[in-house]
């Protein structure tokens, strides 16, 4: 716990944003603990996540990285046995506050899942799902959203003539970009990505990675990955999770070149995990 | 021996040698295949025998007259009209009641309720209710609807009793259908800020609808053949009028058929057989609709 706290403050001091203005944080995580029944999955997590950057979360299987990213939009609440303590502040609002609406949080914070999960509907219907649940009915507006979202997810040129076709006809990589487009259609502030490329082939993976680089101009992105090269390629900051704790959190180049913690070094160099 | 074998190379003959017990395994496989085929064949044979018997008996009385006439003391004039219309009335009232109650309960249990002692109590009760004899439901209907709520021996009392009877089947079938909707689709919806109801309405129900409808229609198919609970609540056995509204008295096809088969005259047994053909045709139609719906809306995930 102390180690992670130290690293955290250190990260703030050393940190020099690569954008012109100083980075505000979108998320502040304070002493977060999470249990599945009796098993503690997250222990005293303390993190600050800067805006308009890519923050990667790495760590071996079962270290709590997927659980952590799902607490950021309170999706862990779908599992009845989950208990949490501590606080998560999204833009200085306590997301666990009784008065804070979870639907609002999830509108501002989009999520892309490990396996592409388009709805069994047409490509068009998939994209307009979000806007429709938020009350947009104007066909013209919806058409524009579909085009801009698909362009934003670098899928427009591939599917613009097939918008009425079922989304299941797309390849795995296209389906995942469709899921990203579906998120963008809600105009979120943050994008959570839970191992978005682990079910994809290398070429599709490359496309998603390029897309992430593109998206960070407008969105703050938090990406869970078990692919360390990927974290190195695309992220600005990296948090290394182990057994439910944050071992080290720093700028990605620092983590990959001279990590402070021996365990981080061992993991990065492939000695375990 | 082992060491020696490791040193020598394996000959082609050894590679091709079949395992010692292969013939025994094949033989066992054949025996079990035979048993299962016989089991399937037996029930099919019984069904064919039943249908053949009913058709040879009833075909002579099966004409338009049968459906357009009321019951009569004279076998050649006897028709099933009142019972036929009564069955349709009963089904038309039972279907929406049991659909709304059953699917509503299933949605509550699967999508809203916390898993606690209260919901597990409901769940256990529903499973147990499915095993309660239909006569008991008839008694319940008689005390509650016919007497306590003073509905009399009416269609609405019969339909409510019938709904109670098939409710457990509908709840369990709908729960299965709702549960089989992949979690990742629900997660996708919730992650975009959808409320519980929006997710249920736009994701869960469309995906679960084929299963829900199939369960509902099969439950109705059971209700259409039920006699005992309706006799308990006092459905009539002989009427020469058609039900006019929800409070009308009524009879249904199984009761009419039972009435005919219990008469001494041989001819009435033949009329009963003809009535059974009509009932079977109706059942077959409903089951076909169930299959059609399942195939039409079937979605892969």
Coordinates of C-alpha atoms in Angstrom, one line a residue:
Chain A
X1 CA 0.0 0.0 0.0
X2 CA 2.8 2.4 0.9
X3 CA 4.7 1.5 -2.1
X4 CA 1.8 2.3 -4.4
X5 CA 1.2 5.5 -2.7
X6 CA 4.8 6.6 -3.0
X7 CA 4.8 5.8 -6.7
X8 CA 1.7 7.7 -7.1
X9 CA 3.0 10.9 -5.7
X10 CA 6.2 10.4 -7.6
X11 CA 4.3 10.0 -10.8
X12 CA 2.7 13.3 -10.2
X13 CA 6.0 15.0 -9.6
X14 CA 7.9 13.5 -12.5
X15 CA 5.0 13.7 -14.8
X16 CA 5.3 16.1 -17.7
X17 CA 2.3 16.0 -20.0
X18 CA 2.9 15.8 -23.7
X19 CA -0.1 18.1 -24.4
X20 CA 0.2 21.9 -24.3
X21 CA -2.0 22.4 -21.2
X22 CA -1.5 20.6 -17.9
X23 CA -3.4 17.4 -17.7
X24 CA -6.4 17.3 -15.4
X25 CA -7.2 13.9 -14.0
X26 CA -10.4 12.2 -15.1
X27 CA -10.3 9.7 -12.3
X28 CA -9.0 9.7 -8.8
X29 CA -9.1 6.4 -7.1
X30 CA -8.8 6.5 -3.3
X31 CA -8.2 3.5 -1.1
X32 CA -10.3 1.2 -3.3
X33 CA -10.9 -2.3 -1.9
X34 CA -13.1 -4.9 -3.6
X35 CA -14.3 -8.3 -2.5
X36 CA -15.9 -11.1 -4.4
X37 CA -17.7 -12.7 -1.4
X38 CA -14.8 -13.5 0.9
X39 CA -12.0 -13.1 -1.7
X40 CA -10.4 -9.7 -1.9
X41 CA -9.7 -8.9 -5.5
X42 CA -8.5 -5.2 -5.1
X43 CA -6.4 -3.9 -2.3
X44 CA -6.0 -0.3 -1.5
X45 CA -5.8 1.0 -5.0
X46 CA -4.7 4.6 -5.3
X47 CA -4.4 6.0 -8.8
X48 CA -5.0 9.2 -10.7
X49 CA -5.8 8.9 -14.3
X50 CA -4.9 11.9 -16.5
X51 CA -7.2 13.1 -19.3
X52 CA -6.7 12.8 -23.0
X53 CA -4.0 10.2 -22.5
X54 CA -3.8 6.5 -22.8
X55 CA -3.3 4.7 -19.4
X56 CA -2.5 1.0 -19.7
X57 CA -3.1 -1.5 -16.9
X58 CA -0.9 -4.5 -17.1
X59 CA -0.4 -7.5 -15.0
X60 CA -0.7 -11.3 -15.0
X61 CA -4.1 -13.1 -15.2
X62 CA -6.2 -12.8 -12.1
X63 CA -4.4 -9.7 -10.8
X64 CA -7.6 -7.7 -10.7
X65 CA -7.0 -5.5 -13.7
X66 CA -10.3 -6.4 -15.4
X67 CA -12.1 -6.1 -12.1
X68 CA -10.5 -2.6 -11.6
X69 CA -11.6 -1.3 -15.0
X70 CA -15.1 -2.6 -14.4
X71 CA -15.4 -0.7 -11.1
X72 CA -14.6 2.5 -13.0
X73 CA -18.1 2.4 -14.6
X74 CA -19.6 0.4 -11.7
X75 CA -20.2 -2.6 -14.0
X76 CA -19.0 -4.9 -11.2
X77 CA -22.3 -4.2 -9.5
X78 CA -23.9 -6.8 -11.9
X79 CA -22.3 -9.5 -9.7
X80 CA -24.3 -9.7 -6.5
X81 CA -21.5 -10.8 -4.2
X82 CA -19.3 -7.8 -4.9
X83 CA -18.5 -5.4 -2.0
X84 CA -16.4 -2.3 -2.4
X85 CA -14.9 0.2 0.1
X86 CA -13.0 3.4 -0.6
X87 CA -13.8 6.0 -3.3
X88 CA -13.6 6.6 -7.0
X89 CA -14.0 10.1 -8.1
X90 CA -14.8 10.8 -11.8
X91 CA -14.1 14.5 -12.5
X92 CA -14.4 15.1 -8.7
X93 CA -17.7 13.4 -8.4
X94 CA -18.0 10.4 -6.1
X95 CA -19.4 7.7 -8.3
X96 CA -20.4 5.6 -5.3
X97 CA -22.5 8.5 -3.9
X98 CA -26.1 7.4 -3.6
X99 CA -27.3 10.5 -5.4
X100 CA -24.9 9.9 -8.3
X101 CA -26.8 8.2 -11.2
X102 CA -25.0 5.2 -12.5
X103 CA -26.6 5.7 -15.9
X104 CA -25.0 9.2 -16.2
X105 CA -21.6 7.7 -15.3
X106 CA -21.9 5.0 -18.0
X107 CA -23.0 7.6 -20.5
X108 CA -19.8 9.6 -19.9
X109 CA -17.6 6.5 -19.6
X110 CA -17.9 4.1 -22.5
X111 CA -16.6 0.6 -22.5
X112 CA -15.1 -1.8 -25.0
X113 CA -15.0 -5.5 -24.0
X114 CA -12.6 -8.3 -24.4
X115 CA -14.7 -10.2 -26.9
X116 CA -16.5 -8.1 -29.6
X117 CA -20.2 -8.0 -28.4
X118 CA -22.3 -6.4 -31.1
X119 CA -26.1 -6.7 -30.7
X120 CA -27.7 -9.3 -33.1
X121 CA -29.0 -6.3 -35.2
X122 CA -27.8 -4.4 -38.2
X123 CA -24.7 -2.3 -38.2
X124 CA -26.8 0.8 -38.2
X125 CA -29.0 -0.4 -35.3
X126 CA -25.9 -1.2 -33.3
X127 CA -24.6 2.3 -33.6
X128 CA -27.9 4.1 -32.9
X129 CA -28.6 1.9 -29.8
X130 CA -26.9 4.4 -27.5
X131 CA -28.3 7.6 -29.0
X132 CA -31.7 6.1 -29.0
X133 CA -31.7 5.1 -25.3
X134 CA -30.7 8.7 -24.6
X135 CA -33.7 9.9 -26.4
X136 CA -32.5 10.9 -29.9
X137 CA -35.2 10.1 -32.4
X138 CA -34.5 12.4 -35.4
X139 CA -33.6 10.1 -38.3
X140 CA -31.3 12.7 -39.8
X141 CA -29.4 13.2 -36.6
X142 CA -29.1 9.5 -36.1
X143 CA -27.7 9.1 -39.7
X144 CA -25.1 11.7 -39.0
X145 CA -24.1 10.0 -35.7
X146 CA -23.7 6.7 -37.5
X147 CA -21.4 8.2 -40.1
X148 CA -19.3 10.1 -37.7
X149 CA -19.0 7.3 -35.2
X150 CA -18.0 4.8 -37.9
X151 CA -15.5 7.2 -39.3
X152 CA -14.2 7.8 -35.8
X153 CA -13.7 4.1 -35.4
X154 CA -12.0 3.8 -38.9
X155 CA -14.8 1.5 -40.1
X156 CA -16.9 3.7 -42.3
X157 CA -15.1 2.9 -45.6
X158 CA -15.5 -0.8 -45.1
X159 CA -19.2 -0.9 -44.2
X160 CA -20.8 2.3 -45.6
X161 CA -22.7 0.2 -48.2
X162 CA -23.7 -2.5 -45.8
X163 CA -25.2 -0.5 -42.9
X164 CA -28.4 -2.6 -43.0
X165 CA -26.6 -5.9 -42.8
X166 CA -26.3 -7.9 -39.6
X167 CA -23.3 -7.0 -37.5
X168 CA -22.5 -10.7 -37.1
X169 CA -21.4 -10.8 -40.8
X170 CA -18.4 -8.7 -39.9
X171 CA -15.0 -10.1 -39.1
X172 CA -13.8 -10.2 -35.5
X173 CA -11.7 -7.1 -35.9
X174 CA -14.5 -5.2 -37.7
X175 CA -16.9 -6.2 -34.9
X176 CA -14.5 -4.8 -32.3
X177 CA -14.2 -1.5 -34.2
X178 CA -18.0 -1.5 -34.5
X179 CA -18.2 -1.8 -30.7
X180 CA -15.8 1.1 -30.4
X181 CA -18.0 3.1 -32.9
X182 CA -21.0 2.2 -30.8
X183 CA -19.3 3.7 -27.7
X184 CA -18.3 6.8 -29.6
X185 CA -22.0 7.3 -30.7
X186 CA -22.8 8.2 -27.1
X187 CA -20.1 10.9 -27.1
X188 CA -18.3 9.7 -24.0
X189 CA -15.5 11.4 -22.1
X190 CA -13.6 8.3 -21.2
X191 CA -13.1 5.0 -23.0
X192 CA -12.5 1.9 -20.9
X193 CA -11.0 -0.9 -22.9
X194 CA -10.8 -4.4 -21.4
X195 CA -8.2 -6.3 -23.4
X196 CA -9.8 -5.2 -26.7
X197 CA -7.4 -7.0 -28.9
X198 CA -6.9 -10.3 -27.1
X199 CA -9.4 -12.1 -29.4
X200 CA -8.1 -10.5 -32.6
X201 CA -5.5 -11.3 -35.2
X202 CA -2.3 -9.2 -35.5
X203 CA -3.5 -7.0 -38.3
X204 CA -6.8 -6.2 -36.6
X205 CA -4.8 -5.6 -33.4
X206 CA -2.6 -3.1 -35.3
X207 CA -5.7 -1.3 -36.6
X208 CA -7.2 -1.0 -33.1
X209 CA -3.9 0.3 -31.7
X210 CA -3.7 3.0 -34.4
X211 CA -7.2 3.9 -33.6
X212 CA -6.4 4.2 -29.9
X213 CA -3.6 6.7 -30.8
X214 CA -6.1 8.6 -32.9
X215 CA -8.9 8.6 -30.2
X216 CA -6.7 10.0 -27.4
X217 CA -6.9 13.4 -29.0
X218 CA -10.5 13.6 -27.9
X219 CA -10.9 10.9 -25.2
X220 CA -9.2 9.7 -22.1
X221 CA -8.5 6.1 -22.6
X222 CA -7.9 3.4 -20.0
X223 CA -6.8 0.1 -21.5
X224 CA -6.3 -3.2 -19.9
X225 CA -3.9 -5.5 -21.7
X226 CA -1.9 -8.6 -21.0
X227 CA 0.3 -7.8 -24.0
X228 CA 3.2 -5.7 -22.6
X229 CA 4.5 -4.7 -26.0
X230 CA 1.1 -3.3 -26.7
X231 CA 1.2 -1.3 -23.5
X232 CA 4.7 0.0 -24.5
X233 CA 3.5 0.9 -28.0
X234 CA 0.3 2.8 -27.2
X235 CA 0.2 4.1 -23.7
X236 CA 1.4 7.2 -22.0
X237 CA 1.1 5.8 -18.5
X238 CA 1.3 2.3 -17.2
X239 CA 0.0 0.8 -14.0
X240 CA 1.4 -2.7 -13.0
X241 CA -1.1 -4.7 -11.0
X242 CA -0.2 -7.8 -9.0
X243 CA -2.4 -9.8 -6.7
X244 CA -4.9 -7.0 -6.5
X245 CA -2.4 -4.3 -5.7
X246 CA -0.8 -1.5 -7.7
X247 CA 2.9 -2.4 -7.6
X248 CA 4.0 0.6 -9.7
X249 CA 2.3 3.4 -11.6
X250 CA 4.3 5.7 -13.7
X251 CA 5.0 7.0 -17.2
X252 CA 5.2 4.2 -19.6
X253 CA 8.7 4.9 -20.8
X254 CA 9.9 4.9 -17.1
X255 CA 8.1 1.6 -16.3
X256 CA 9.6 -0.1 -19.3
X257 CA 13.1 1.4 -19.0
X258 CA 13.9 1.7 -15.3
X259 CA 11.1 0.5 -13.1
X260 CA 11.5 1.1 -9.4
X261 CA 10.1 -2.2 -8.2
X262 CA 11.9 -5.5 -8.7
X263 CA 8.6 -7.2 -9.4
X264 CA 7.8 -4.8 -12.2
X265 CA 11.1 -5.4 -13.7
X266 CA 10.7 -9.2 -13.5
X267 CA 7.3 -9.0 -15.1
X268 CA 8.3 -6.6 -17.9
X269 CA 11.4 -8.7 -18.7
X270 CA 9.2 -11.8 -18.9
X271 CA 10.5 -13.6 -15.9
X272 CA 7.0 -14.5 -14.7
X273 CA 3.4 -13.9 -15.8
Chain B
X1 CA 11.4 -55.4 -21.0
X2 CA 10.5 -51.7 -20.9
X3 CA 14.1 -50.6 -21.4
X4 CA 14.5 -53.0 -24.3
X5 CA 11.4 -51.7 -25.9
X6 CA 12.6 -48.1 -25.7
X7 CA 15.7 -49.1 -27.5
X8 CA 14.2 -51.0 -30.4
X9 CA 12.3 -49.0 -33.0
X10 CA 8.6 -49.7 -33.3
X11 CA 7.6 -51.8 -36.3
X12 CA 4.9 -50.8 -38.7
X13 CA 2.9 -53.9 -37.6
X14 CA 2.9 -52.6 -34.0
X15 CA 1.7 -49.2 -35.1
X16 CA -1.3 -50.7 -36.9
X17 CA -2.2 -53.1 -34.1
X18 CA -5.7 -52.3 -32.8
X19 CA -6.3 -51.8 -29.0
X20 CA -7.2 -55.1 -27.2
X21 CA -10.7 -54.0 -26.1
X22 CA -11.9 -52.2 -29.3
X23 CA -14.3 -54.9 -30.4
X24 CA -15.9 -55.0 -26.9
X25 CA -16.3 -51.2 -27.0
X26 CA -17.9 -51.4 -30.4
X27 CA -20.3 -54.1 -29.3
X28 CA -21.4 -52.1 -26.2
X29 CA -21.9 -49.0 -28.4
X30 CA -24.2 -51.1 -30.6
X31 CA -26.2 -52.4 -27.7
X32 CA -26.9 -48.9 -26.2
X33 CA -27.7 -47.5 -29.6
X34 CA -30.3 -50.4 -29.9
X35 CA -31.8 -49.6 -26.5
X36 CA -32.2 -45.9 -27.2
X37 CA -33.7 -46.5 -30.6
X38 CA -36.2 -48.9 -29.2
X39 CA -37.2 -46.4 -26.5
X40 CA -37.8 -43.7 -29.1
X41 CA -39.5 -46.1 -31.4
X42 CA -41.9 -47.3 -28.6
X43 CA -43.4 -43.9 -27.9
X44 CA -43.7 -43.2 -31.6
X45 CA -45.5 -46.5 -32.1
X46 CA -47.9 -45.8 -29.3
X47 CA -48.7 -42.4 -30.9
X48 CA -49.3 -44.0 -34.2
X49 CA -51.6 -46.6 -32.7
X50 CA -53.6 -43.9 -30.8
X51 CA -54.0 -41.7 -33.9
X52 CA -55.0 -44.7 -36.1
X53 CA -57.6 -45.9 -33.6
X54 CA -59.1 -42.4 -33.2
X55 CA -59.2 -41.8 -36.9
X56 CA -60.7 -45.1 -37.8
X57 CA -63.4 -44.6 -35.2
X58 CA -64.1 -40.9 -35.6
X59 CA -63.6 -40.2 -39.3
X60 CA -67.2 -41.2 -40.0
X61 CA -68.6 -38.4 -37.8
X62 CA -66.0 -35.9 -38.7
X63 CA -67.8 -33.4 -40.9
X64 CA -68.7 -29.7 -40.9
X65 CA -71.8 -30.5 -39.0
X66 CA -69.7 -31.6 -36.0
X67 CA -68.3 -28.2 -35.6
X68 CA -71.4 -26.2 -36.4
X69 CA -73.9 -28.1 -34.2
X70 CA -74.6 -28.1 -30.5
X71 CA -74.5 -31.3 -28.4
X72 CA -77.6 -33.4 -28.9
X73 CA -79.3 -36.5 -27.5
X74 CA -79.1 -38.0 -31.0
X75 CA -75.5 -39.0 -31.9
X76 CA -75.9 -38.2 -35.6
X77 CA -76.9 -34.7 -34.8
X78 CA -74.4 -34.2 -31.9
X79 CA -71.8 -31.4 -32.5
X80 CA -69.0 -29.9 -30.5
X81 CA -69.8 -26.2 -31.3
X82 CA -70.4 -25.0 -27.7
X83 CA -67.3 -26.8 -26.5
X84 CA -65.2 -25.6 -29.4
X85 CA -66.2 -22.0 -28.9
X86 CA -65.8 -22.4 -25.2
X87 CA -62.2 -23.7 -25.6
X88 CA -61.4 -20.8 -27.9
X89 CA -62.8 -18.3 -25.3
X90 CA -61.0 -19.9 -22.5
X91 CA -57.7 -19.9 -24.4
X92 CA -58.1 -16.3 -25.5
X93 CA -58.6 -15.2 -21.9
X94 CA -56.0 -17.5 -20.4
X95 CA -53.2 -16.6 -22.9
X96 CA -52.9 -12.9 -22.0
X97 CA -53.4 -13.4 -18.3
X98 CA -50.8 -16.1 -18.0
X99 CA -48.4 -14.4 -20.4
X100 CA -48.4 -11.1 -18.5
X101 CA -48.1 -12.7 -15.1
X102 CA -45.7 -15.4 -16.1
X103 CA -43.3 -13.4 -18.2
X104 CA -43.5 -10.5 -15.6
X105 CA -42.5 -12.9 -12.8
X106 CA -39.7 -14.3 -14.9
X107 CA -38.3 -10.9 -15.7
X108 CA -38.6 -9.9 -12.0
X109 CA -36.8 -13.0 -10.8
X110 CA -34.1 -12.9 -13.5
X111 CA -33.4 -9.2 -14.0
X112 CA -34.6 -7.2 -11.0
X113 CA -34.7 -9.4 -7.9
X114 CA -31.6 -9.6 -5.6
X115 CA -30.6 -13.2 -5.0
X116 CA -31.8 -13.5 -1.4
X117 CA -33.9 -15.8 0.8
X118 CA -37.1 -14.2 -0.4
X119 CA -36.5 -14.8 -4.1
X120 CA -35.2 -18.3 -3.5
X121 CA -38.4 -19.0 -1.6
X122 CA -40.4 -17.8 -4.6
X123 CA -38.3 -19.9 -6.9
X124 CA -38.7 -23.0 -4.9
X125 CA -42.5 -22.4 -4.7
X126 CA -42.8 -22.0 -8.4
X127 CA -40.9 -25.3 -9.0
X128 CA -43.2 -27.0 -6.5
X129 CA -46.3 -25.6 -8.0
X130 CA -45.4 -27.1 -11.3
X131 CA -45.9 -30.5 -9.7
X132 CA -49.2 -29.9 -7.9
X133 CA -52.0 -32.0 -9.4
X134 CA -54.4 -30.0 -11.6
X135 CA -57.4 -31.0 -9.4
X136 CA -55.9 -29.1 -6.5
X137 CA -55.8 -26.0 -8.8
X138 CA -59.4 -26.6 -9.5
X139 CA -60.2 -26.6 -5.8
X140 CA -58.3 -23.4 -5.4
X141 CA -60.2 -21.8 -8.3
X142 CA -63.5 -23.0 -6.8
X143 CA -62.9 -21.4 -3.4
X144 CA -61.1 -18.3 -4.6
X145 CA -62.6 -17.3 -7.9
X146 CA -66.0 -19.0 -8.1
X147 CA -67.1 -18.4 -4.4
X148 CA -64.9 -15.9 -2.7
X149 CA -64.7 -13.4 -5.6
X150 CA -68.2 -14.4 -6.7
X151 CA -67.3 -14.9 -10.3
X152 CA -69.6 -17.9 -10.6
X153 CA -69.0 -20.8 -13.0
X154 CA -67.8 -18.3 -15.6
X155 CA -65.2 -18.2 -18.3
X156 CA -63.2 -15.7 -16.3
X157 CA -63.1 -18.0 -13.3
X158 CA -62.1 -20.9 -15.5
X159 CA -59.4 -18.8 -17.3
X160 CA -57.9 -17.5 -14.0
X161 CA -57.8 -21.1 -12.7
X162 CA -56.2 -22.3 -15.9
X163 CA -53.7 -19.4 -15.7
X164 CA -52.6 -20.4 -12.2
X165 CA -52.2 -24.0 -13.4
X166 CA -49.8 -23.2 -16.3
X167 CA -48.1 -20.2 -14.7
X168 CA -45.3 -22.3 -13.2
X169 CA -44.5 -23.8 -16.6
X170 CA -44.5 -20.4 -18.2
X171 CA -42.3 -18.8 -15.5
X172 CA -39.7 -21.6 -15.7
X173 CA -39.6 -21.6 -19.5
X174 CA -39.4 -17.8 -19.6
X175 CA -36.6 -17.7 -17.0
X176 CA -34.6 -20.3 -19.0
X177 CA -35.1 -18.1 -22.1
X178 CA -34.1 -14.9 -20.3
X179 CA -31.1 -16.6 -18.7
X180 CA -29.8 -17.8 -22.1
X181 CA -29.4 -14.2 -23.3
X182 CA -25.6 -13.7 -23.3
X183 CA -24.3 -11.6 -20.4
X184 CA -22.0 -9.7 -22.7
X185 CA -25.0 -8.2 -24.6
X186 CA -26.5 -7.0 -21.4
X187 CA -23.1 -5.6 -20.3
X188 CA -22.8 -3.7 -23.6
X189 CA -26.2 -2.1 -23.0
X190 CA -25.6 -1.2 -19.4
X191 CA -22.1 0.2 -20.3
X192 CA -23.8 2.7 -22.6
X193 CA -25.9 4.1 -19.8
X194 CA -29.1 2.1 -20.4
X195 CA -31.4 1.6 -17.5
X196 CA -32.6 -1.8 -16.4
X197 CA -35.9 -1.5 -18.3
X198 CA -34.2 -0.2 -21.5
X199 CA -31.9 -3.2 -21.4
X200 CA -34.7 -5.6 -20.8
X201 CA -36.9 -4.1 -23.5
X202 CA -34.3 -3.6 -26.2
X203 CA -31.8 -6.4 -25.6
X204 CA -33.1 -9.1 -23.3
X205 CA -36.7 -9.5 -24.5
X206 CA -36.0 -9.5 -28.3
X207 CA -33.3 -12.2 -27.8
X208 CA -35.5 -14.2 -25.3
X209 CA -38.8 -13.9 -27.2
X210 CA -38.6 -17.1 -29.3
X211 CA -38.0 -19.1 -26.1
X212 CA -40.6 -17.3 -24.1
X213 CA -43.3 -17.7 -26.9
X214 CA -42.5 -21.3 -27.3
X215 CA -42.8 -21.9 -23.6
X216 CA -46.1 -20.0 -23.5
X217 CA -47.7 -21.9 -26.4
X218 CA -46.6 -25.3 -25.1
X219 CA -48.1 -24.4 -21.7
X220 CA -51.4 -23.4 -23.5
X221 CA -51.3 -26.7 -25.3
X222 CA -51.4 -28.3 -21.9
X223 CA -54.2 -26.1 -20.7
X224 CA -56.3 -26.9 -23.8
X225 CA -56.4 -30.6 -22.8
X226 CA -57.1 -30.1 -19.1
X227 CA -60.4 -31.3 -17.7
X228 CA -60.1 -31.8 -14.0
X229 CA -59.8 -28.2 -12.8
X230 CA -62.7 -27.1 -14.9
X231 CA -64.9 -29.8 -13.7
X232 CA -64.0 -28.7 -10.2
X233 CA -65.0 -25.2 -10.7
X234 CA -68.2 -26.4 -12.3
X235 CA -67.9 -26.0 -16.0
X236 CA -71.0 -27.4 -17.6
X237 CA -71.1 -30.6 -19.5
X238 CA -74.2 -30.0 -21.6
X239 CA -75.0 -26.6 -23.0
X240 CA -76.9 -25.5 -26.1
X241 CA -75.8 -21.9 -26.2
X242 CA -72.6 -20.0 -26.9
X243 CA -70.8 -18.0 -24.2
X244 CA -71.4 -14.3 -24.7
X245 CA -69.1 -12.6 -22.3
X246 CA -66.5 -13.2 -19.6
X247 CA -69.2 -14.1 -17.1
X248 CA -71.0 -16.6 -19.3
X249 CA -71.1 -20.2 -18.3
X250 CA -69.2 -22.5 -20.7
X251 CA -67.9 -25.9 -21.5
X252 CA -64.7 -27.0 -23.2
X253 CA -63.8 -29.8 -25.6
X254 CA -62.1 -32.3 -23.2
X255 CA -65.2 -32.1 -21.0
X256 CA -67.6 -32.7 -23.9
X257 CA -65.4 -35.6 -25.1
X258 CA -65.4 -37.1 -21.6
X259 CA -69.2 -36.7 -21.5
X260 CA -69.6 -38.5 -24.8
X261 CA -67.3 -41.4 -23.9
X262 CA -69.2 -42.0 -20.6
X263 CA -72.5 -42.5 -22.4
X264 CA -73.7 -46.1 -22.9
X265 CA -74.5 -45.7 -26.7
X266 CA -71.7 -46.9 -29.0
X267 CA -72.4 -44.1 -31.5
X268 CA -71.5 -41.4 -28.9
X269 CA -68.0 -43.0 -28.6
X270 CA -67.5 -42.5 -32.3
X271 CA -68.6 -38.9 -31.9
X272 CA -66.1 -38.6 -29.1
X273 CA -63.4 -39.9 -31.4
X274 CA -64.3 -37.3 -34.0
X275 CA -64.1 -34.6 -31.2
X276 CA -60.7 -35.9 -30.3
X277 CA -59.6 -35.4 -33.9
X278 CA -60.7 -31.7 -33.7
X279 CA -58.9 -31.3 -30.4
X280 CA -55.7 -32.9 -31.7
X281 CA -55.9 -30.7 -34.8
X282 CA -56.1 -27.7 -32.6
X283 CA -53.1 -28.9 -30.5
X284 CA -51.1 -29.6 -33.6
X285 CA -51.9 -26.2 -35.0
X286 CA -50.7 -24.5 -31.8
X287 CA -47.5 -26.6 -31.6
X288 CA -46.8 -25.7 -35.3
X289 CA -47.2 -22.1 -34.5
X290 CA -44.7 -22.5 -31.6
X291 CA -42.2 -24.2 -34.0
X292 CA -42.7 -21.6 -36.6
X293 CA -42.1 -18.7 -34.1
X294 CA -39.0 -20.4 -32.9
X295 CA -37.6 -20.8 -36.3
X296 CA -38.6 -17.3 -37.5
X297 CA -37.1 -15.4 -34.6
X298 CA -34.2 -17.8 -33.8
X299 CA -31.0 -15.8 -33.5
X300 CA -27.5 -17.0 -33.1
X301 CA -25.1 -15.5 -30.8

